[in-house]
Tab-separated table of C-alpha atoms in Angstrom:
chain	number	residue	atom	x	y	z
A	1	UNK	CA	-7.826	-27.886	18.667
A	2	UNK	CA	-10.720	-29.504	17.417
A	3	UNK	CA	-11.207	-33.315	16.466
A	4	UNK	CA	-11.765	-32.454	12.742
A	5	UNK	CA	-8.769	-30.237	12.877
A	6	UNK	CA	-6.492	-32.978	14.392
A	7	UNK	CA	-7.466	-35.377	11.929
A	8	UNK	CA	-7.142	-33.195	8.899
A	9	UNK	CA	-3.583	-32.103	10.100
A	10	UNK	CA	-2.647	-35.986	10.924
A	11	UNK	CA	-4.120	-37.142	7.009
A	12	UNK	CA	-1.804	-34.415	5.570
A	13	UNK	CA	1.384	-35.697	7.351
A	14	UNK	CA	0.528	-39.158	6.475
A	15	UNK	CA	-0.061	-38.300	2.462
A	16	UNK	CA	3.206	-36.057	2.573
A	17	UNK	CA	4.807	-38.934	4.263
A	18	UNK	CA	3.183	-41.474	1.339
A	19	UNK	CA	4.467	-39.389	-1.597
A	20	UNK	CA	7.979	-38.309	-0.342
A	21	UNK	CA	8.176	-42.008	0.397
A	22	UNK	CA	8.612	-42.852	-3.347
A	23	UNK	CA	11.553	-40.303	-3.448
A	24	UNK	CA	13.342	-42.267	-1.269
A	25	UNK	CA	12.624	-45.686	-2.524
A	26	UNK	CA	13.619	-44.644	-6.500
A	27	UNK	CA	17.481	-43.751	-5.427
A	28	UNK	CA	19.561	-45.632	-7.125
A	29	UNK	CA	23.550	-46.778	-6.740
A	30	UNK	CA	25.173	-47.421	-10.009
A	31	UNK	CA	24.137	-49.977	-12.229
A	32	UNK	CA	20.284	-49.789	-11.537
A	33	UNK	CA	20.849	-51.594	-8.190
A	34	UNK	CA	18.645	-50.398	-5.286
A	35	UNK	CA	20.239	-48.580	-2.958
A	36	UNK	CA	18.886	-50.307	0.121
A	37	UNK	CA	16.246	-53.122	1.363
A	38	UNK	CA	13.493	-50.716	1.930
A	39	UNK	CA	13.442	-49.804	-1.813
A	40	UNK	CA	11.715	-53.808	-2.229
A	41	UNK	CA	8.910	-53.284	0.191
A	42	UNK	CA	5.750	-52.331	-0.997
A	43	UNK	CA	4.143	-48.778	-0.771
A	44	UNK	CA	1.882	-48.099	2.109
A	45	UNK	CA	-1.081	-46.005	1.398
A	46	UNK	CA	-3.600	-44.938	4.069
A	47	UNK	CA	-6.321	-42.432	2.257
A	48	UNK	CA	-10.099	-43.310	2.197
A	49	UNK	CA	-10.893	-45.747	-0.981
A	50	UNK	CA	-12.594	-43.501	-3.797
A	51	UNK	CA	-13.502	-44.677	-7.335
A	52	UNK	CA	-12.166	-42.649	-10.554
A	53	UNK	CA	-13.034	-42.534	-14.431
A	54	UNK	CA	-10.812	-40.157	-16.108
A	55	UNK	CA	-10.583	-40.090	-20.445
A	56	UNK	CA	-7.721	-36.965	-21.650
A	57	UNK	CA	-8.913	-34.966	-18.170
A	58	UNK	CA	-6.752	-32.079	-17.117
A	59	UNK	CA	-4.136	-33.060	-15.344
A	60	UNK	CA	-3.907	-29.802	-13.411
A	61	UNK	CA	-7.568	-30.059	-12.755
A	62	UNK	CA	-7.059	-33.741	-11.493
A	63	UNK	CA	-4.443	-32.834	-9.241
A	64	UNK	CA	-6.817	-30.231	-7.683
A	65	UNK	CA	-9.446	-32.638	-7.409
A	66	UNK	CA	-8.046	-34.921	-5.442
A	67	UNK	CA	-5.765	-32.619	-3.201
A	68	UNK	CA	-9.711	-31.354	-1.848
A	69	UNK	CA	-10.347	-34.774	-1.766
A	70	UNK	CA	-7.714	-35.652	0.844
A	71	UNK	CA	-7.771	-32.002	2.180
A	72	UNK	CA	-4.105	-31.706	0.829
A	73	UNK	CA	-2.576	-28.731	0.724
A	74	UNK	CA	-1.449	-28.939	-3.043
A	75	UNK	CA	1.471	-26.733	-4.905
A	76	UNK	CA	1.393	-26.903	-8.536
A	77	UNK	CA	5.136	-26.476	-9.979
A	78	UNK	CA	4.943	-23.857	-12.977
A	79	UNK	CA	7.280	-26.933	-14.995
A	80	UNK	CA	3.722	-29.081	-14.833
A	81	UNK	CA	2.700	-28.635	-18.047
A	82	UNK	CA	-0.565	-26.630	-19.423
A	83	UNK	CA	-1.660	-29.351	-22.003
A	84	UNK	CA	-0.842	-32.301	-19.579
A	85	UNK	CA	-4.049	-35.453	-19.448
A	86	UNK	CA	-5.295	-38.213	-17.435
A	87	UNK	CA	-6.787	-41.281	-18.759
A	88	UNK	CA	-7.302	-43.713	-15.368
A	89	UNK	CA	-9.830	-45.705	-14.417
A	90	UNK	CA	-9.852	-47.113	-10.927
A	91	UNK	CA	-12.380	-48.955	-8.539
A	92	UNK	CA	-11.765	-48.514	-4.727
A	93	UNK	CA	-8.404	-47.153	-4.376
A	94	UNK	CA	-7.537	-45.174	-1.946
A	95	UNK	CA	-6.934	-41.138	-3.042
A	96	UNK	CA	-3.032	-41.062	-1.983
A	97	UNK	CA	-2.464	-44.004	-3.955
A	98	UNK	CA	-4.519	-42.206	-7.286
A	99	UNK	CA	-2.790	-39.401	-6.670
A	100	UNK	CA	0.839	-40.984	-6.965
A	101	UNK	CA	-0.475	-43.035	-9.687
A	102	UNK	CA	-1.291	-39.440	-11.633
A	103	UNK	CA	2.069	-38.169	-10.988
A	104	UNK	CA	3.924	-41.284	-12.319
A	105	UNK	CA	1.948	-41.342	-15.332
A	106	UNK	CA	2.716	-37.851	-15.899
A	107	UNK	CA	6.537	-38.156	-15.379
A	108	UNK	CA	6.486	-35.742	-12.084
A	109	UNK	CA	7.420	-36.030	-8.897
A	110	UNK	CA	6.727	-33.934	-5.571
A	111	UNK	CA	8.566	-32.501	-2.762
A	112	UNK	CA	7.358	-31.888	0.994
A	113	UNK	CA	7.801	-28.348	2.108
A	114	UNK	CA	6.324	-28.291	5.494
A	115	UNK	CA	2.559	-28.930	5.545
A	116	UNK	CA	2.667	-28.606	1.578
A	117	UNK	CA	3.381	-30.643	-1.018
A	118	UNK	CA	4.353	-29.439	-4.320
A	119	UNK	CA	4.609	-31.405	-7.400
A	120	UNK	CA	6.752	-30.438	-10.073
A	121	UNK	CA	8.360	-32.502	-13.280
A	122	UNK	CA	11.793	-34.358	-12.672
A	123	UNK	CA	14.102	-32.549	-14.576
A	124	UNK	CA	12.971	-29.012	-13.027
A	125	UNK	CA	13.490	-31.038	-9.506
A	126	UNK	CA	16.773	-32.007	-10.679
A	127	UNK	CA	18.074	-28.444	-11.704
A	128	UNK	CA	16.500	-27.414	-8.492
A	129	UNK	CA	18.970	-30.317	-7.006
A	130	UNK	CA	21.909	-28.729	-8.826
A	131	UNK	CA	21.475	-25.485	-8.307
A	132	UNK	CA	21.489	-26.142	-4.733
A	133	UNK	CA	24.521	-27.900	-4.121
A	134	UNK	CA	25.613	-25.174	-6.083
A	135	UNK	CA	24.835	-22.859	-3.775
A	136	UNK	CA	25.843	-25.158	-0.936
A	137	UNK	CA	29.481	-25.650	-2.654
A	138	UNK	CA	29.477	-21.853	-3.080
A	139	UNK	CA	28.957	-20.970	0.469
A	140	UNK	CA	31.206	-23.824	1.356
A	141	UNK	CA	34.558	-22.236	-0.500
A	142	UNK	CA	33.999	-18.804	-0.461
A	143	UNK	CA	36.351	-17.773	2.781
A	144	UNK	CA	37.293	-14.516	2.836
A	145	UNK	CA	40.730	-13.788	0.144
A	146	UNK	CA	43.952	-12.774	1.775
A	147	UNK	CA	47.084	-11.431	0.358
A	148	UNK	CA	50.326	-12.284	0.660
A	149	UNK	CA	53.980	-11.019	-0.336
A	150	UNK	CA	56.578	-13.929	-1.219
A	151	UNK	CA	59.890	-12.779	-1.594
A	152	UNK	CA	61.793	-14.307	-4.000
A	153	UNK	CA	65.321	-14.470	-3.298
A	154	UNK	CA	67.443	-16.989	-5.924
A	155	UNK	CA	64.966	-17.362	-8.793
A	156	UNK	CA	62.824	-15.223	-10.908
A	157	UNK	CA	59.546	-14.232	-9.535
A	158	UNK	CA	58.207	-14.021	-13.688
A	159	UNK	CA	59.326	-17.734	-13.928
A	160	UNK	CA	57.736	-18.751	-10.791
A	161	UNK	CA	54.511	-17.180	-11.274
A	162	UNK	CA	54.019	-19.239	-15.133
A	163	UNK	CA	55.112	-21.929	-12.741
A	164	UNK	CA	52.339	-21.446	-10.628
A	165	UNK	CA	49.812	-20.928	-13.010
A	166	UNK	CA	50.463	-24.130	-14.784
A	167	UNK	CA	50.431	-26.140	-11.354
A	168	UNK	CA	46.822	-24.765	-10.784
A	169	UNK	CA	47.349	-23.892	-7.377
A	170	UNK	CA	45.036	-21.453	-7.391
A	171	UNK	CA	41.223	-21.087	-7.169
A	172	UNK	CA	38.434	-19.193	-9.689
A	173	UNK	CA	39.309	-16.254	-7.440
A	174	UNK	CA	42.661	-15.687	-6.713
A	175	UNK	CA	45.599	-14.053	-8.733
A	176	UNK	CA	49.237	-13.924	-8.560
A	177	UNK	CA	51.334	-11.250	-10.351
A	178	UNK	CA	55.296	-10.713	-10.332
A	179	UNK	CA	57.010	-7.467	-9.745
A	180	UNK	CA	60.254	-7.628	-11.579
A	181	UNK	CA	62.147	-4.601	-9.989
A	182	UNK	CA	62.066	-6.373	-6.487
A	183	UNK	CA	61.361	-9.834	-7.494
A	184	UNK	CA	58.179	-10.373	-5.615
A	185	UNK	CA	55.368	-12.582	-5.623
A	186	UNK	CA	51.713	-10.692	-4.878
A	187	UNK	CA	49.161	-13.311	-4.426
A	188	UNK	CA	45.332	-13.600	-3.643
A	189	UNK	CA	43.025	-16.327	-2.715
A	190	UNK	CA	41.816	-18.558	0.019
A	191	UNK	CA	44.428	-19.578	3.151
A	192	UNK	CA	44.567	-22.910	2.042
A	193	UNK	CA	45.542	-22.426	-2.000
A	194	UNK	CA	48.162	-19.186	-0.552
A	195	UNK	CA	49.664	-22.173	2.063
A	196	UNK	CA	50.518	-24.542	-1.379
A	197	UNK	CA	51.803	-21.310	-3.292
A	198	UNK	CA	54.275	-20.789	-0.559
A	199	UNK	CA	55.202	-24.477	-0.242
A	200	UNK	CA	55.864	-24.523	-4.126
A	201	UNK	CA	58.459	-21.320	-4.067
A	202	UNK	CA	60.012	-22.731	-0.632
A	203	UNK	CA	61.122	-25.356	-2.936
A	204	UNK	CA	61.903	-24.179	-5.809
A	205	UNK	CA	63.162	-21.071	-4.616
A	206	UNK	CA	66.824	-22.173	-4.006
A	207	UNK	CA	70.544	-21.208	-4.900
A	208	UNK	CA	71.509	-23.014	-7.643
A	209	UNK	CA	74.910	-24.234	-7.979
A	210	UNK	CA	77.475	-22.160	-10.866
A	211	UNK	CA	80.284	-23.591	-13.488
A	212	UNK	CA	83.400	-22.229	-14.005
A	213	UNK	CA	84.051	-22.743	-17.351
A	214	UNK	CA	88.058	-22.803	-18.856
A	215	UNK	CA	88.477	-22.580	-22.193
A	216	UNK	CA	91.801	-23.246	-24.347
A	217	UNK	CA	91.060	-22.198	-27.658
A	218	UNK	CA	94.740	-23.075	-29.289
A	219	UNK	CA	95.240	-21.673	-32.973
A	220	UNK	CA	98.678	-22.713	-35.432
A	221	UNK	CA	99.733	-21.767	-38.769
A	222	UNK	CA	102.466	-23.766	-40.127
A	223	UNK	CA	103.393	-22.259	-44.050
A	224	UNK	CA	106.473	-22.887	-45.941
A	225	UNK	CA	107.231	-21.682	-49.476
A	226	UNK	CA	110.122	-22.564	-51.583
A	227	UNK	CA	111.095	-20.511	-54.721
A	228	UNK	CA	113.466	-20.934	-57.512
A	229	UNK	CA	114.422	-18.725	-60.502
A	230	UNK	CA	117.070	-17.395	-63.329
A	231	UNK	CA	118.243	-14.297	-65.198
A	232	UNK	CA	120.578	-14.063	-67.361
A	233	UNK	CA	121.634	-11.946	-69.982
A	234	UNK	CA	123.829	-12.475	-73.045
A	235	UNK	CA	125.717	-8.956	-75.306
A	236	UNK	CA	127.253	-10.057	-78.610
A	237	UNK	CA	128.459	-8.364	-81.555
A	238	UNK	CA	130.509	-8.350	-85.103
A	239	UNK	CA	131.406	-5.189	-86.014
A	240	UNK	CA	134.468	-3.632	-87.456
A	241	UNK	CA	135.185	-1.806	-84.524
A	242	UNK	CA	135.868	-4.415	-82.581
A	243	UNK	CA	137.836	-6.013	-85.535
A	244	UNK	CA	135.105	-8.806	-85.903
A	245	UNK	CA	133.555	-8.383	-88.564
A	246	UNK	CA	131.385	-10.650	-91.131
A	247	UNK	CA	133.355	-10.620	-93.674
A	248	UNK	CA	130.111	-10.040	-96.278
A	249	UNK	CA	129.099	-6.826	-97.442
A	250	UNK	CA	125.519	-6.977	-95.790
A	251	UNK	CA	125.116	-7.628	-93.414
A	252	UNK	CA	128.511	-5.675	-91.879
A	253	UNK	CA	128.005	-6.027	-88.359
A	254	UNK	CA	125.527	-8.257	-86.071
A	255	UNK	CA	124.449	-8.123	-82.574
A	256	UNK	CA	123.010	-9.792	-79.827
A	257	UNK	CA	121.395	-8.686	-76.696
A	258	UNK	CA	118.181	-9.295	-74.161
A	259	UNK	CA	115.367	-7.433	-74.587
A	260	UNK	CA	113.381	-8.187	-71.173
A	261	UNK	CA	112.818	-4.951	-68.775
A	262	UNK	CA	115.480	-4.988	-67.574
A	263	UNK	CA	117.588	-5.892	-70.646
A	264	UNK	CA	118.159	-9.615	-69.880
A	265	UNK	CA	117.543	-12.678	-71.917
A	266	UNK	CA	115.609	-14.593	-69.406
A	267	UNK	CA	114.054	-12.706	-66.071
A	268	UNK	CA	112.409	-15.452	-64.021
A	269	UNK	CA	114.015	-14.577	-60.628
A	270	UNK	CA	112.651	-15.525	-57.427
A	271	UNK	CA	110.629	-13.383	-55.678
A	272	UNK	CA	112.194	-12.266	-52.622
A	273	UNK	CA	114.701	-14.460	-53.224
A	274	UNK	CA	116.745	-14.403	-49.737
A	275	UNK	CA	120.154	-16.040	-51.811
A	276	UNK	CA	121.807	-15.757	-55.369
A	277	UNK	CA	124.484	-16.731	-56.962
A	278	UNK	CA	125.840	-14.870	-60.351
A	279	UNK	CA	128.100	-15.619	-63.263
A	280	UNK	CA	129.370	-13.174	-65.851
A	281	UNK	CA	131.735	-14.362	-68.696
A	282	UNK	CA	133.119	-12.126	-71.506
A	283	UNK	CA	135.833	-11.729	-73.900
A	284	UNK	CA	138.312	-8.875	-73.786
A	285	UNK	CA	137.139	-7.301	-76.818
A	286	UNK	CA	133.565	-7.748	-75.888
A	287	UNK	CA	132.556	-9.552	-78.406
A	288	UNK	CA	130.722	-11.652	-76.376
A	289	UNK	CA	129.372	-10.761	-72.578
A	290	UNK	CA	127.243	-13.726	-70.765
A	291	UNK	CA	125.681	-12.697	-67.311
A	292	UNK	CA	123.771	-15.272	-65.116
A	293	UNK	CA	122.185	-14.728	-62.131
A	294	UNK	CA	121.050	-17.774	-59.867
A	295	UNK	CA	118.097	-16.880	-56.973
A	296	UNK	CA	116.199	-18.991	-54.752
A	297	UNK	CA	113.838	-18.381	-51.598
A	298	UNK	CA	112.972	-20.449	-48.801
A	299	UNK	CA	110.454	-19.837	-45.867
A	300	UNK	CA	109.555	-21.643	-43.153
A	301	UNK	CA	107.172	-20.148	-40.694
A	302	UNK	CA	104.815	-21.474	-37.637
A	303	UNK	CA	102.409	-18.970	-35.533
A	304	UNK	CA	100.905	-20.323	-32.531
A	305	UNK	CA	97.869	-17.801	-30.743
A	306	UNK	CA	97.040	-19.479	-27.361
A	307	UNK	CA	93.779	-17.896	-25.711
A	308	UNK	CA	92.234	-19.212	-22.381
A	309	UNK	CA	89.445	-17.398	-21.131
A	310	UNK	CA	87.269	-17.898	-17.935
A	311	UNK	CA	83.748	-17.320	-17.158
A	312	UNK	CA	81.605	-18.285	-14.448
A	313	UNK	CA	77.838	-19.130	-15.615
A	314	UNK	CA	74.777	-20.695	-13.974
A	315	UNK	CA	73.278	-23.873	-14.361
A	316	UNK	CA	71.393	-23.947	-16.971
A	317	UNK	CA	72.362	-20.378	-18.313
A	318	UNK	CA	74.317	-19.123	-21.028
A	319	UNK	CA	77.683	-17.764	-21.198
A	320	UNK	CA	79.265	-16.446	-23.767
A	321	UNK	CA	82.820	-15.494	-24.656
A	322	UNK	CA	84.170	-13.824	-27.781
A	323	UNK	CA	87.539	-12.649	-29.409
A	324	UNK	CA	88.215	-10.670	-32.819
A	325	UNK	CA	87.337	-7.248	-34.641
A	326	UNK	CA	84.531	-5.485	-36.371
A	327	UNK	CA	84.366	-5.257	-40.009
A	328	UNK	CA	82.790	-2.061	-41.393
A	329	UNK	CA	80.937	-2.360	-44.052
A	330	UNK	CA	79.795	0.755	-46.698
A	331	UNK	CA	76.449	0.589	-48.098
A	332	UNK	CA	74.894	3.392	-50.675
A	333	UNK	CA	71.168	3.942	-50.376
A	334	UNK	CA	69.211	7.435	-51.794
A	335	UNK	CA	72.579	8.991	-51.975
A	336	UNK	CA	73.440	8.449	-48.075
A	337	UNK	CA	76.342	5.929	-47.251
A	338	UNK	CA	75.572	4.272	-44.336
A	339	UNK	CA	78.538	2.517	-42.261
A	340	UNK	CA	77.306	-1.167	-40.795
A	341	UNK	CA	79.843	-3.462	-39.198
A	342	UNK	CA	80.030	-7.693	-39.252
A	343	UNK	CA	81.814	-9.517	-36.428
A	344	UNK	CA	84.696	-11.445	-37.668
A	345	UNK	CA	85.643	-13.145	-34.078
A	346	UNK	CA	86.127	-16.586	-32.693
A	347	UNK	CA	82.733	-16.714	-30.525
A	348	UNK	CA	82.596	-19.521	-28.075
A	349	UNK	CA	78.945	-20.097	-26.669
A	350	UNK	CA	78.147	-22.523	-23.608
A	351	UNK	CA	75.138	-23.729	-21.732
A	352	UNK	CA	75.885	-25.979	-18.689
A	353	UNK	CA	73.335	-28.279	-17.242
A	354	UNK	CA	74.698	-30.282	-14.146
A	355	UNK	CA	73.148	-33.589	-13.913
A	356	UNK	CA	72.113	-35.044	-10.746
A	357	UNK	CA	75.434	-37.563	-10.804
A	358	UNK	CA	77.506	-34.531	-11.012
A	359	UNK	CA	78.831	-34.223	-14.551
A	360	UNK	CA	78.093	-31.054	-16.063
A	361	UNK	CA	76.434	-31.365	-19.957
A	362	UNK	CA	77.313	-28.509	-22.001
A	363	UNK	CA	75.497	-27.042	-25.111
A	364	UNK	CA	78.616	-25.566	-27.077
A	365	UNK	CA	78.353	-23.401	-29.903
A	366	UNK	CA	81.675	-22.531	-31.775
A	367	UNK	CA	82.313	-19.894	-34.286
A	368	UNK	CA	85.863	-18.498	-36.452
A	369	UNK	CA	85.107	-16.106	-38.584
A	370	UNK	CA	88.053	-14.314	-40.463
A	371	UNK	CA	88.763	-11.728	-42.982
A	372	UNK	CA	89.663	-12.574	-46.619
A	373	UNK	CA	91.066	-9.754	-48.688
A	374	UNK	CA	91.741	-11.527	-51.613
A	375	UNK	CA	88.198	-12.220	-51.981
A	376	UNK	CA	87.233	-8.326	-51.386
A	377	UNK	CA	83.647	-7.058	-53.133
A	378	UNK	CA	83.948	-3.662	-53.668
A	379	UNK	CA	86.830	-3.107	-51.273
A	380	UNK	CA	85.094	-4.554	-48.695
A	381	UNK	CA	86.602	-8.396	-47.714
A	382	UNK	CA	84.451	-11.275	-47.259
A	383	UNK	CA	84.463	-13.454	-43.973
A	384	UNK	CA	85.567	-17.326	-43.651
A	385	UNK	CA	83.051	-18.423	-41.563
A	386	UNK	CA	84.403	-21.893	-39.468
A	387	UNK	CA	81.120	-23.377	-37.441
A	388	UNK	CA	80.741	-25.977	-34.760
A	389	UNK	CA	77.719	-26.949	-32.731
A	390	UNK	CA	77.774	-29.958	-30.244
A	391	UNK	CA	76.992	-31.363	-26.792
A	392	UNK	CA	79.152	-32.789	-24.273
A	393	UNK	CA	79.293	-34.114	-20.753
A	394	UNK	CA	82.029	-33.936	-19.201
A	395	UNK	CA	83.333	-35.356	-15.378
A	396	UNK	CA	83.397	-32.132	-12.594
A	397	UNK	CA	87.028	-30.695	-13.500
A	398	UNK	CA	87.697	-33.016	-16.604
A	399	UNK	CA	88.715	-31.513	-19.460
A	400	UNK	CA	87.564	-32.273	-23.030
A	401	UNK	CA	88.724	-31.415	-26.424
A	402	UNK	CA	85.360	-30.702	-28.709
A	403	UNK	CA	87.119	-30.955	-32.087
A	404	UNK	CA	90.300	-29.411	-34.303
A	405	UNK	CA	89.086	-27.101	-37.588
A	406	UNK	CA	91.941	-27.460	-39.913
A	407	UNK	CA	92.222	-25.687	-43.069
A	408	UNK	CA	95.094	-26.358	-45.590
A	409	UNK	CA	96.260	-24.421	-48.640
A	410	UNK	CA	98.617	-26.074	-51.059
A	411	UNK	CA	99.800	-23.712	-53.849
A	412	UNK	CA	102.138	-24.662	-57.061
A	413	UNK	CA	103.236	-22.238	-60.389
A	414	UNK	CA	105.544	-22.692	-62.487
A	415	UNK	CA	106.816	-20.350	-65.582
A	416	UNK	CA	108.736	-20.940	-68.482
A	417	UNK	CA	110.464	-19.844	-71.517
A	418	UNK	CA	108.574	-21.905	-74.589
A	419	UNK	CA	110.229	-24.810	-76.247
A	420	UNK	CA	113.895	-24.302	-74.321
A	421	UNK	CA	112.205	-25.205	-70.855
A	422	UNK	CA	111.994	-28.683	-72.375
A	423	UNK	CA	115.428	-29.281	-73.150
A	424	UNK	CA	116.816	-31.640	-70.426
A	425	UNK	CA	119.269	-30.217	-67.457
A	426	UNK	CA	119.710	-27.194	-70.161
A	427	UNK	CA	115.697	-26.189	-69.411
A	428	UNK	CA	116.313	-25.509	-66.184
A	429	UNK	CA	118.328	-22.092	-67.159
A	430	UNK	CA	114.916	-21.275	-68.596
A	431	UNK	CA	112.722	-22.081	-66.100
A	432	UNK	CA	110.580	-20.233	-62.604
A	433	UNK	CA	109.240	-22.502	-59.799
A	434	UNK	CA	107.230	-21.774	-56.861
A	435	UNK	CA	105.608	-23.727	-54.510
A	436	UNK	CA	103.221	-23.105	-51.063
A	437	UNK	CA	101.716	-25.207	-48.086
A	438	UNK	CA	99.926	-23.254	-45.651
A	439	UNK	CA	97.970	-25.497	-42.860
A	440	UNK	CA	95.682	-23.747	-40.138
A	441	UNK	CA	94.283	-25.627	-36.925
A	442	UNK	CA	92.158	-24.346	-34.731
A	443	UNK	CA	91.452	-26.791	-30.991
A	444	UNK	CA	89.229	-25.805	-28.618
A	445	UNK	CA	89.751	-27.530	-24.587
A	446	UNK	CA	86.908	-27.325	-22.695
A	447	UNK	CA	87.104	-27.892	-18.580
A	448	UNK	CA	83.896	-27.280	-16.312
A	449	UNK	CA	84.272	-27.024	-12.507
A	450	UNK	CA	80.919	-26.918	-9.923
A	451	UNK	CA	81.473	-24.218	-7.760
A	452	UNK	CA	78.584	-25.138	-5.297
C-alpha cells in the first residue's frame, strides 16, 4: 500500500470517528441531563484548515464539496431534502469541523457504515432506530409455537378458556379453543406463555366442594264456619167445615198458610246444617197448625301438608325443586284452539355460595302459586301467585326459617225477614246467620350441609 493510500484511508477513519462522535455526545438521560462526562468535553477535529463563503448554496452540492475535499466517502440519505441551503461563512476551519457545522444547521445527522458515512435527517434515523429494535424484538420472541392438550377434569374448559383470555396469558400468536364434548383445552404459543396457561388451570382446575340442601316447606289451613237458621210454617183457617166460622156473610171463611218453596212461612235454614231441632203445635180441629224447625252448623277443620325435599347442588350452582300441577289453558286463534299450560306449584329455587369461614350464603327464590276457581275467566281459573326472594347465610348444618306467607279469609252474611228481624228476642225466629275464618300459612326451613 502506498503512502497516499495509507493516509487517505487513516483521514477517513479519523472524520468518521469526528462525526459519529457527536452521536454519542447528544444522548441524553431524562430531564436534559447528559448522560456522561465525555458529553462536556469539547469536539476534536483533525481535517486540514480551509476557508468557506456560502449565501442559499445547495446543501447537497455542499456536502459533495467537501466530502472531495477530505476524500470522504459521502452517502447522501434520500430524507436530505432537494430544496435544502447553506449560508456559512468561515475563515480557517478545518473541513470536518465545516462539514458537522453543515449538518447541524441543516437538522441532520450521519451514521458510519464501514468506510462510509451517510448523512441522513433525524427523524428518518430515528424510524430507522425503531424499526430495528423492531426487528431485533421480533427475532427475539418469535420461538417456534407448540401445542398442547390440557385436560380439564372438575371445571368447564368454555369457562376456563374466557378465563384465560382475560388474564392475557397469551402472546399476538397463540390461541386457545375449548372442546365441550371432552372438556379440553387446545392451546398454541410460545413454551413460556403454554407453561403460565397450565399453571392457571392447575389451580383453578379443582373439585369444588357440594351442599346438601333440606328443605321443610310446612303448609296449614285452619277454617271454621258456624251457621244458624229457621223455618217455620204456620196453617190456619175459619171455615164452616171446621165449625169456625166468621160469623159475617163475606168474608165466610179465612185462611192462613206459607207461601215459600217449600210452603213455609220463613225458610232461612242452615246450610248443611249438621243438627235441628223442630216444633209443631196444632189444634184438634186444625184450625190452627204451627211448625218450627230449628238448624244450626258448625265446622271446625285444620289441614297440615308437610313436604321435605333434598337436593344436592354445587357451590355456586343452582338447584331447583318444585311441587304442584299444570294448568291448561284454551286459547282460540284463526279458528284453531290451541291447549297451553301455566305452572301452579310451590317452586323453591337455591344458589349456595360457601364462604371461606364455612357458612354457606344462599340466594333463595320462593314461589306458591294456586288455583282459584271462583275467580275463573272463561272457565279457565286464575292463579294466586305468593312470591319471596331473599338471601341468607346460614352456619354448616344450621337450619333457618326464611319467612311464613299467611293468608286469612274472614267471611260474615246475614239474612232476614224485613221489619220482624228487628223485633227483640222475637227477630231471631226471623233471622239467617253465617259466619267464616279461613287462615293459610305457608313456612319454609331451610338447612345446608358441606359435603366436602
Amino acid at each position: 500500500m502506498n503512502r497516499t493510500r495509507y493516509w487517505t484511508l487513516l483521514l477517513t477513519a479519523g472524520v468518521a470517528l469526528a462525526l459519529a462522535t457527536p452521536l454519542a455526545q447528544t444522548q441524553r438521560a431524562p430531564g436534559g441531563q447528559s448522560s456522561s462526562a465525555a458529553s462536556q468535553l469539547p469536539r476534536r477535529f483533525s481535517g486540514a484548515p480551509i476557508d468557506v463563503d456560502y449565501s442559499s448554496a445547495d446543501l447537497r452540492k455542499v456536502l459533495r464539496q467537501l466530502a472531495d475535499t477530505g476524500g470522504l466517502n459521502l452517502a447522501i440519505d434520500p430524507s436530505v431534502p432537494l430544496t435544502g441551503a447553506v449560508d456559512l461563512k468561515l475563515t480557517q476551519v478545518p473541513w470536518d469541523e465545516v462539514l458537522d457545522t453543515v449538518i447541524q444547521l441543516n437538522d441532520l445527522t450521519s451514521v458510519v457504515n464501514g468506510s462510509v458515512v451517510i448523512v441522513m435527517t433525524r427523524e428518518a434515523r430515528t424510524k430507522q432506530l425503531e424499526e430495528e429494535a423492531k426487528e431485533k424484538k421480533a427475532s427475539e420472541k418469535a420461538p417456534d409455537l407448540a401445542n398442547d392438550r390440557i385436560a380439564i377434569n372438575f371445571a368447564s374448559a368454555p369457562d376456563l378458556k374466557k378465563t384465560i383470555d382475560k388474564a392475557n396469558l397469551l402472546t399476538e400468536r397463540g390461541s386457545c379453543d375449548a372442546d365441550e364434548r371432552t372438556n379440553v383445552l387446545i392451546c398454541k404459543d410460545v413454551p413460556a406463555a403454554l407453561d403460565e396457561v397450565r399453571k392457571l388451570v392447575a389451580d383453578l382446575d379443582k373439585p369444588q366442594p357440594q351442599v346438601e340442601i333440606e328443605a321443610k316447606i310446612v303448609q296449614t289451613n285452619h277454617d271454621t264456619a258456624r251457621e244458624l237458621g229457621v223455618q217455620w210454617g204456620v196453617n190456619a183457617q175459619a171455615s164452616p167445615q171446621i165449625g169456625n166460622t166468621t160469623a159475617l156473610g163475606f168474608p165466610n171463611s179465612v185462611s192462613l198458610t206459607g207461601r215459600n218453596t217449600n210452603g213455609s212461612a220463613v225458610n232461612l235454614p242452615a246450610v248443611g246444617a249438621t243438627s235441628a231441632l223442630g216444633l209443631a203445635l196444632g189444634s184438634i180441629n186444625g184450625a190452627l197448625n204451627l211448625d218450627v224447625e230449628l238448624s244450626a252448623m258448625q265446622h271446625r277443620g285444620q289441614l297440615e301438608i308437610l313436604s321435605q325435599p333434598k337436593v344436592l347442588a354445587q357451590n355456586n350452582k343452582s338447584a331447583e325443586m318444585e311441587s304442584g300441577f299444570q294448568i291448561p289453558f284454551q286459547t282460540v286463534s284463526n279458528n284453531t284452539t290451541t291447549v297451553n299450560f301455566k305452572d301452579a306449584a310451590l317452586k323453591l329455587t337455591v344458589t349456595p355460595h360457601i364462604s371461606a369461614l364455612g357458612t354457606v350464603l344462599m340466594d333463595i327464590v320462593l314461589e306458591n302459586g294456586q288455583p282459584d276457581f271462583s275467580r275463573a275467566v272463561n272457565g279457565n281459573p286464575s292463579i294466586n301467585t305468593q312470591r319471596a326472594v331473599t338471601q341468607v347465610q346460614v352456619a354448616d348444618g344450621a337450619t333457618t326459617t326464611i319467612g311464613g306467607i299467611i293468608t286469612r279469609t274472614t267471611t260474615t252474611a246475614r239474612d232476614s225477614t224485613p221489619g220482624i228481624s228487628r223485633i227483640p228476642l222475637l227477630g231471631w225466629l226471623f233471622r239467617h246467620s253465617s259466619d267464616q275464618d279461613e287462615k293459610d300459612e305457608l313456612v319454609i326451613f331451610i338447612t345446608p350441609r358441606i359435603i366436602r
